[in-house]
Coordinates of C-alpha atoms in Angstrom, one line a residue:
M164 CA 112.4 7.8 190.5
S165 CA 115.1 5.2 191.2
A166 CA 114.9 3.4 194.5
F167 CA 118.7 3.8 195.1
D168 CA 121.5 6.1 194.1
L169 CA 123.9 3.2 193.2
V170 CA 123.9 -0.5 192.9
V171 CA 127.1 -2.4 192.5
R172 CA 126.9 -6.1 191.6
S173 CA 129.5 -8.8 192.0
R174 CA 129.4 -12.6 191.9
R175 CA 132.2 -12.4 194.6
A176 CA 131.2 -9.8 197.2
V177 CA 133.1 -10.3 200.4
T178 CA 130.8 -9.8 203.4
P179 CA 131.1 -10.8 207.1
D180 CA 129.2 -14.0 206.2
G181 CA 131.7 -14.9 203.5
E182 CA 132.1 -14.4 199.7
R183 CA 128.8 -14.6 197.7
P184 CA 127.0 -13.2 194.7
L185 CA 125.4 -9.9 195.7
A186 CA 123.9 -6.6 194.6
V187 CA 124.9 -3.8 197.0
A188 CA 122.4 -1.0 197.0
V189 CA 123.5 2.5 198.2
Q190 CA 121.5 5.4 199.3
D191 CA 122.8 8.7 200.8
G192 CA 126.3 7.3 201.2
R193 CA 125.3 4.2 203.2
I194 CA 124.6 0.6 202.2
A195 CA 120.9 0.5 202.3
A196 CA 120.1 -3.0 201.1
L197 CA 121.8 -6.3 200.1
A198 CA 119.9 -8.0 197.3
P199 CA 120.5 -11.2 195.2
Y200 CA 123.0 -10.7 192.4
D201 CA 120.4 -11.8 189.8
E202 CA 117.7 -9.5 191.3
P203 CA 119.3 -6.0 191.5
P204 CA 117.0 -3.2 192.5
E205 CA 116.5 -0.1 190.5
A206 CA 119.2 2.6 190.9
A207 CA 120.3 5.8 189.2
V208 CA 123.6 4.1 188.5
R209 CA 124.2 0.3 188.2
T210 CA 127.6 -1.3 187.9
D211 CA 128.2 -5.0 187.3
L212 CA 131.7 -6.2 188.3
G213 CA 131.0 -9.8 187.2
D214 CA 133.7 -12.1 188.7
T215 CA 135.8 -9.2 190.0
C216 CA 135.8 -9.1 193.8
L217 CA 133.9 -6.5 195.7
L218 CA 135.5 -5.6 199.0
P219 CA 134.7 -3.2 201.7
G220 CA 137.2 -0.2 201.7
L221 CA 140.3 -0.9 203.7
V222 CA 141.0 0.9 206.9
D223 CA 144.7 1.7 207.4
T224 CA 145.2 2.8 211.0
H225 CA 149.0 3.4 210.7
V226 CA 149.9 6.1 208.2
H227 CA 152.4 8.9 208.6
V228 CA 151.1 11.8 206.5
N229 CA 153.7 14.3 207.9
E230 CA 151.7 17.5 207.1
P231 CA 152.1 20.2 208.2
G232 CA 155.8 20.8 208.8
R233 CA 157.3 18.0 206.7
T234 CA 154.9 18.1 203.8
E235 CA 157.8 17.6 201.3
W236 CA 157.9 14.0 202.8
E237 CA 154.2 13.4 202.1
G238 CA 150.9 15.3 202.5
F239 CA 147.2 14.8 202.8
A240 CA 146.5 15.3 199.1
T241 CA 149.1 12.8 197.9
A242 CA 148.7 10.3 200.7
T243 CA 145.0 10.0 200.3
R244 CA 145.1 9.7 196.6
A245 CA 147.6 6.9 197.1
A246 CA 145.2 5.3 199.6
A247 CA 142.3 5.4 197.3
A248 CA 144.3 3.9 194.4
G249 CA 145.2 1.1 196.8
G250 CA 141.6 0.4 197.9
V251 CA 142.0 2.2 201.3
T252 CA 139.1 4.4 202.0
T253 CA 140.0 5.4 205.6
I254 CA 143.3 6.3 207.1
V255 CA 144.2 7.2 210.7
D256 CA 147.2 9.6 210.7
M257 CA 150.0 9.2 213.2
P258 CA 150.9 12.2 215.5
L259 CA 154.5 12.4 214.1
N260 CA 156.4 13.4 211.9
S261 CA 154.3 16.5 211.4
L262 CA 155.3 19.9 213.0
P263 CA 153.8 20.4 215.5
P264 CA 153.3 16.8 216.6
T265 CA 149.8 16.0 217.7
V266 CA 150.4 16.1 221.4
D267 CA 147.7 18.5 222.5
A268 CA 144.4 19.8 221.3
A269 CA 145.9 22.9 219.7
A270 CA 148.2 20.9 217.6
L271 CA 145.3 18.7 216.5
A272 CA 143.5 21.8 215.4
V273 CA 146.5 22.8 213.3
K274 CA 146.6 19.3 211.7
R275 CA 142.9 19.3 210.9
K276 CA 143.2 22.8 209.3
A277 CA 146.0 21.5 207.1
A278 CA 144.0 18.5 206.1
A279 CA 140.8 20.3 205.3
G280 CA 139.7 20.1 201.7
Q281 CA 142.6 18.0 200.6
C282 CA 141.5 14.4 201.5
A283 CA 140.4 11.9 198.8
V284 CA 139.5 9.4 201.6
D285 CA 138.2 9.7 205.1
V286 CA 140.9 10.7 207.7
G287 CA 141.1 10.2 211.4
F288 CA 143.9 11.1 213.8
W289 CA 145.9 9.6 216.6
G290 CA 147.2 11.8 219.5
G291 CA 150.6 11.4 221.0
A292 CA 151.8 10.6 224.5
I293 CA 155.2 12.1 225.3
P294 CA 157.0 13.0 228.5
G295 CA 155.1 15.7 230.4
N296 CA 151.8 15.8 228.4
V297 CA 149.6 13.6 230.6
P298 CA 147.3 16.7 231.3
A299 CA 146.8 17.0 227.5
L300 CA 145.6 13.5 227.0
R301 CA 142.0 13.8 228.1
P302 CA 141.5 17.1 226.1
L303 CA 142.9 15.4 223.1
H304 CA 140.5 12.4 223.6
E305 CA 137.6 14.8 223.9
A306 CA 138.7 16.6 220.7
G307 CA 138.3 13.4 218.8
V308 CA 141.6 11.4 218.5
Y309 CA 141.2 7.7 218.3
G310 CA 143.9 7.0 220.8
F311 CA 147.5 7.8 221.7
K312 CA 150.8 6.7 220.3
C313 CA 154.0 6.5 222.3
F314 CA 157.5 5.2 221.7
L315 CA 159.6 3.3 224.2
S316 CA 162.8 4.0 222.2
P317 CA 163.8 7.1 220.3
S318 CA 161.4 8.0 217.6
G319 CA 163.8 9.5 215.1
V320 CA 162.6 13.1 215.6
D321 CA 163.5 15.2 218.7
E322 CA 160.1 16.7 219.1
F323 CA 158.5 13.3 219.9
P324 CA 160.6 11.7 222.7
P325 CA 160.0 8.3 224.2
L326 CA 158.4 7.4 227.5
D327 CA 160.3 5.6 230.2
D328 CA 158.6 3.1 232.5
A329 CA 157.2 5.7 234.9
G330 CA 156.0 7.9 232.0
L331 CA 154.3 4.9 230.3
R332 CA 152.5 4.0 233.5
A333 CA 151.4 7.6 234.2
A334 CA 150.0 7.9 230.7
L335 CA 148.3 4.5 230.8
T336 CA 146.7 5.4 234.2
E337 CA 145.2 8.6 232.7
I338 CA 144.1 6.9 229.5
A339 CA 142.5 4.0 231.4
A340 CA 140.4 6.6 233.4
F341 CA 138.5 7.5 230.2
D342 CA 138.9 4.0 228.6
G343 CA 141.1 5.3 225.8
L344 CA 143.6 3.3 223.8
M345 CA 147.4 3.5 223.8
V346 CA 149.3 2.2 220.7
V347 CA 153.0 1.5 221.3
H348 CA 156.1 1.4 219.3
A349 CA 157.7 -1.4 221.3
E350 CA 161.5 -1.7 221.1
D351 CA 163.5 -1.7 224.3
P352 CA 166.3 1.0 224.0
A353 CA 168.5 -1.0 226.4
L354 CA 168.9 -3.6 223.7
L355 CA 169.4 -1.3 220.7
T356 CA 172.8 -0.3 219.5
E357 CA 174.4 1.8 216.8
P358 CA 175.1 -0.2 213.6
T359 CA 178.7 -1.3 213.4
G360 CA 178.8 -0.8 209.7
P361 CA 176.9 0.6 206.7
G362 CA 175.3 -2.7 205.5
Y363 CA 172.0 -4.3 206.2
A364 CA 173.4 -7.1 208.3
E365 CA 174.9 -4.5 210.7
F366 CA 171.6 -2.6 210.8
L367 CA 169.6 -5.8 211.5
G368 CA 172.0 -6.8 214.2
S369 CA 171.6 -3.4 215.9
R370 CA 167.8 -4.0 216.4
P371 CA 167.4 -7.6 217.6
G372 CA 164.0 -9.3 217.9
E373 CA 164.6 -9.6 221.7
S374 CA 164.3 -5.8 221.9
E375 CA 160.8 -6.1 220.7
R376 CA 159.9 -9.0 223.0
R377 CA 161.3 -7.2 226.0
A378 CA 159.4 -4.0 225.2
V379 CA 156.2 -6.0 224.7
E380 CA 156.6 -7.6 228.1
R381 CA 157.0 -4.2 229.6
V382 CA 153.8 -3.0 228.0
I383 CA 151.9 -6.1 229.1
D384 CA 153.0 -5.5 232.7
A385 CA 152.0 -1.9 232.7
A386 CA 148.6 -2.7 231.0
R387 CA 147.9 -5.4 233.6
D388 CA 148.7 -3.0 236.5
T389 CA 146.7 -0.1 235.1
G390 CA 143.8 -1.9 233.3
A391 CA 144.4 0.2 230.2
R392 CA 143.7 -0.9 226.6
V393 CA 147.0 -1.2 224.6
H394 CA 147.9 -2.1 221.1
I395 CA 151.4 -3.1 219.9
L396 CA 152.4 -1.5 216.6
H397 CA 154.2 -3.1 213.6
V398 CA 155.3 -6.4 215.2
S399 CA 158.3 -7.6 213.1
S400 CA 159.7 -10.3 215.5
A401 CA 157.8 -13.6 216.0
S402 CA 159.4 -13.7 219.5
C403 CA 156.5 -11.4 220.5
L404 CA 153.8 -13.9 219.8
D405 CA 154.1 -16.0 222.9
P406 CA 153.9 -13.2 225.4
L407 CA 151.0 -11.6 223.5
E408 CA 149.1 -14.9 223.5
A409 CA 149.8 -15.5 227.2
A410 CA 148.7 -11.9 228.1
R411 CA 145.4 -12.3 226.4
R412 CA 144.7 -15.6 228.2
D413 CA 145.3 -13.7 231.4
G414 CA 142.8 -11.0 230.5
V415 CA 145.1 -8.2 229.6
R416 CA 143.4 -5.9 227.0
I417 CA 146.0 -6.1 224.3
T418 CA 146.0 -6.3 220.5
A419 CA 148.8 -6.2 217.9
E420 CA 149.4 -5.6 214.3
T421 CA 152.0 -6.4 211.7
C422 CA 152.8 -4.8 208.3
P423 CA 152.9 -6.0 204.6
H424 CA 156.7 -5.7 204.5
Y425 CA 157.2 -8.1 207.4
L426 CA 154.8 -10.6 205.8
T427 CA 156.1 -10.4 202.2
L428 CA 159.8 -9.4 202.3
T429 CA 162.8 -11.1 203.9
A430 CA 166.2 -10.0 205.0
D431 CA 167.9 -11.8 202.1
Q432 CA 165.8 -9.7 199.6
V433 CA 166.8 -6.4 201.0
R434 CA 168.8 -4.4 198.4
G435 CA 169.1 -0.8 199.6
P436 CA 168.0 1.8 202.2
E437 CA 164.5 2.0 200.7
F438 CA 164.0 -1.3 202.6
K439 CA 165.1 0.2 206.0
C440 CA 162.4 0.4 208.6
C441 CA 162.3 0.2 212.4
P442 CA 161.8 -2.5 213.6
P443 CA 163.6 -4.2 210.7
I444 CA 162.6 -6.9 208.1
R445 CA 163.8 -10.2 209.4
D446 CA 164.5 -13.7 208.0
G447 CA 162.1 -16.1 206.2
G448 CA 161.5 -18.3 209.1
N449 CA 160.4 -15.3 211.2
R450 CA 158.1 -14.3 208.3
D451 CA 156.5 -17.7 208.3
A452 CA 155.9 -17.5 212.0
L453 CA 154.2 -14.1 211.7
W454 CA 151.8 -15.6 209.1
E455 CA 151.0 -18.4 211.6
G456 CA 150.4 -15.8 214.3
L457 CA 148.1 -13.8 212.0
D458 CA 146.2 -17.0 211.1
R459 CA 145.7 -17.9 214.8
G460 CA 144.6 -14.4 215.7
V461 CA 147.6 -13.5 217.9
L462 CA 148.2 -10.7 215.5
D463 CA 144.9 -8.9 214.9
C464 CA 145.5 -6.8 211.8
V465 CA 147.8 -5.7 209.0
V466 CA 148.5 -2.0 208.4
S467 CA 151.0 -0.2 206.1
D468 CA 153.0 1.9 208.5
H469 CA 153.5 4.2 205.5
S470 CA 156.5 6.2 206.6
P471 CA 157.8 8.1 203.6
S472 CA 160.6 10.7 203.2
T473 CA 162.3 12.6 200.5
P474 CA 165.0 10.8 198.4
D475 CA 167.9 12.6 200.0
L476 CA 167.0 11.0 203.4
K477 CA 167.2 7.5 202.0
V478 CA 171.0 7.6 201.4
P479 CA 173.8 6.8 201.6
D480 CA 173.6 3.5 203.6
F481 CA 171.6 1.6 206.2
A482 CA 173.3 3.3 209.1
A483 CA 172.5 6.9 208.0
A484 CA 169.2 6.6 206.0
W485 CA 165.7 7.5 207.3
G486 CA 163.9 4.4 208.5
G487 CA 160.5 4.0 206.9
I488 CA 158.8 2.1 204.0
S489 CA 156.4 3.8 201.5
S490 CA 153.6 1.3 200.9
L491 CA 150.2 2.9 201.4
Q492 CA 149.1 2.2 197.8
L493 CA 150.5 -1.3 197.7
G494 CA 149.4 -2.9 201.0
L495 CA 146.5 -4.8 199.5
P496 CA 148.2 -6.4 196.5
A497 CA 151.4 -7.1 198.6
V498 CA 149.5 -8.9 201.3
W499 CA 147.2 -10.7 198.8
T500 CA 150.1 -11.9 196.7
E501 CA 151.6 -13.7 199.7
A502 CA 148.2 -14.7 201.2
R503 CA 146.9 -16.5 198.1
E504 CA 150.2 -18.5 198.0
R505 CA 149.5 -19.6 201.5
G506 CA 145.9 -20.7 200.8
H507 CA 144.0 -17.8 202.2
A508 CA 140.9 -16.3 200.6
P509 CA 140.2 -12.6 200.0
A510 CA 137.8 -12.7 203.0
R511 CA 140.8 -13.2 205.4
V512 CA 142.6 -10.2 203.9
V513 CA 139.4 -8.2 204.4
E514 CA 139.3 -9.4 208.0
W515 CA 142.9 -8.3 208.7
M516 CA 143.0 -5.0 206.7
S517 CA 139.4 -3.7 207.1
A518 CA 137.2 -5.3 209.7
R519 CA 139.8 -5.6 212.5
T520 CA 141.4 -2.2 211.8
A521 CA 138.0 -0.5 211.9
A522 CA 137.3 -2.3 215.2
L523 CA 140.6 -1.2 216.6
A524 CA 139.8 2.5 216.1
G525 CA 136.1 2.1 216.9
L526 CA 135.0 3.1 213.4
T527 CA 131.6 1.4 213.5
A528 CA 130.5 2.7 210.1
K529 CA 133.5 1.1 208.4
G530 CA 135.0 -2.3 207.7
A531 CA 132.2 -4.4 206.2
I532 CA 129.8 -4.7 203.4
A533 CA 126.7 -4.7 205.6
T534 CA 123.4 -2.8 205.8
G535 CA 123.9 0.6 207.5
R536 CA 127.6 0.8 207.0
D537 CA 129.3 3.5 204.9
A538 CA 129.3 2.5 201.2
D539 CA 133.1 2.3 201.0
L540 CA 133.7 -0.2 198.3
V541 CA 136.5 -1.6 196.2
A542 CA 136.5 -3.5 192.9
F543 CA 139.6 -5.8 193.3
D544 CA 140.8 -8.0 190.4
D545 CA 142.5 -10.7 192.5
T546 CA 144.1 -12.5 189.5
A547 CA 145.6 -9.6 187.6
E548 CA 149.4 -9.0 187.9
F549 CA 151.5 -5.9 187.7
T550 CA 155.0 -4.8 188.2
V551 CA 155.5 -2.0 190.7
D552 CA 157.0 1.2 189.2
A553 CA 157.7 3.7 192.0
A554 CA 157.4 6.6 189.6
H555 CA 153.8 5.8 188.8
L556 CA 152.6 5.6 192.4
R557 CA 150.5 8.5 193.9
H558 CA 152.9 8.9 196.9
R559 CA 154.7 12.2 196.9
N560 CA 158.2 10.7 196.5
P561 CA 159.0 7.9 194.1
I562 CA 160.6 5.5 196.6
T563 CA 159.4 2.1 197.7
A564 CA 160.8 -1.2 198.7
Y565 CA 158.4 -2.8 196.3
H566 CA 159.8 -1.2 193.1
G567 CA 160.3 -3.8 190.4
R568 CA 158.4 -6.5 192.3
T569 CA 155.5 -8.3 190.6
L570 CA 152.4 -8.4 192.6
T571 CA 149.0 -10.0 192.2
G572 CA 145.8 -8.0 192.6
V573 CA 144.7 -4.7 191.0
V574 CA 142.3 -2.2 192.3
R575 CA 139.9 -1.4 189.5
A576 CA 137.6 1.1 191.2
T577 CA 137.1 2.7 194.7
W578 CA 133.9 4.2 196.1
L579 CA 133.8 6.4 199.2
R580 CA 130.3 6.6 200.6
G581 CA 128.9 5.5 197.3
R582 CA 130.8 8.1 195.2
P583 CA 133.6 7.0 192.9
V584 CA 137.1 8.3 193.8
T585 CA 139.3 9.0 190.8
D586 CA 142.2 11.3 190.1
A587 CA 139.7 13.7 188.3
T588 CA 137.3 14.1 191.3
Q589 CA 137.6 16.9 193.8
P590 CA 138.6 15.6 197.2
F591 CA 135.5 14.8 199.3
G592 CA 136.9 12.8 202.2
D593 CA 135.7 13.6 205.7
L594 CA 137.8 14.4 208.7
L595 CA 136.6 11.9 211.3

């Protein structure tokens, strides 16, 4: 009998110790052994990738699946197929824009029932913190959510209202009592205005970077006073970097993320409402500063913030259109395209999009090619180019800000716990 179920060989396997030739042996869904590339152990199936990179599966902790309730926007079947096609083997679903929102244990049960049997990758769930649901937070934590999302400004949907300062502190006090995690959409509503016109310049002016910085400072103060763990979502403004860095020096338990669209796109490249997101895409100098913050570790990780909608909600202009970018399948090549131009190696992208995101959610079996971890693996051709055609993506609706853009990096194969994920396979992702 073969010693292992699967062996995948690559001369460029990306591990926590760096990129090196390796044979990764898999047994019962876990990485059972790491062997020299030239001395692969016996296995029922052996795959040789040659010089194609072997990465750990990415962990995307910021995905809006929207099912149930708004499944026409997206759904577990389509979202997880898109994830697998993009090298993402684990997603954590946001508590909105589904109906009901995941703000109590009963709503989580509804969400899990909707997801069951549909998922091509592993799926976890965030809970929500909204006005009046502090008593529901501990039961949600005990039911298995990875943390709680709140907004400080309007979320865009009436059923998920924002927290004011008193509500934020009350929720953080409760979450700190069981050492949970709060993840925050940080824009200060006092500095947000309605766009004065239909164009992108007016939309960008209505959501200034100072609104992000002011909100981040509010979260820092509340986290310092309550001792809670907090995480800042989708940082788009480099003005947030200094207060984040100072807070960490002071011992505040705070982390932060950014997104592919803030790292790869700039305001002068915006064409139409498919580029609209909140907070918005800013100028090139701001983008450079975000890269510097990521390189220094002030920003911990990169996630998609995949926030899709139907085409009719992406018209007619920036003032009226739904704010959200569909990018779940494209995050890896988008980030890699820009990262390689800036001198980064694939190992840094793995750090930002797999290791640190897994750590954020406490997914100890994910995020690395290492013995004992889940055998979530990705064959990534880091030199191949392709031009994005929205119609050929696995997302439910053919809309993305990357349409027509040439990216570098193609996912050739994805394994979830040692099993290949293809369009032909029946979904076998777990609900975490």
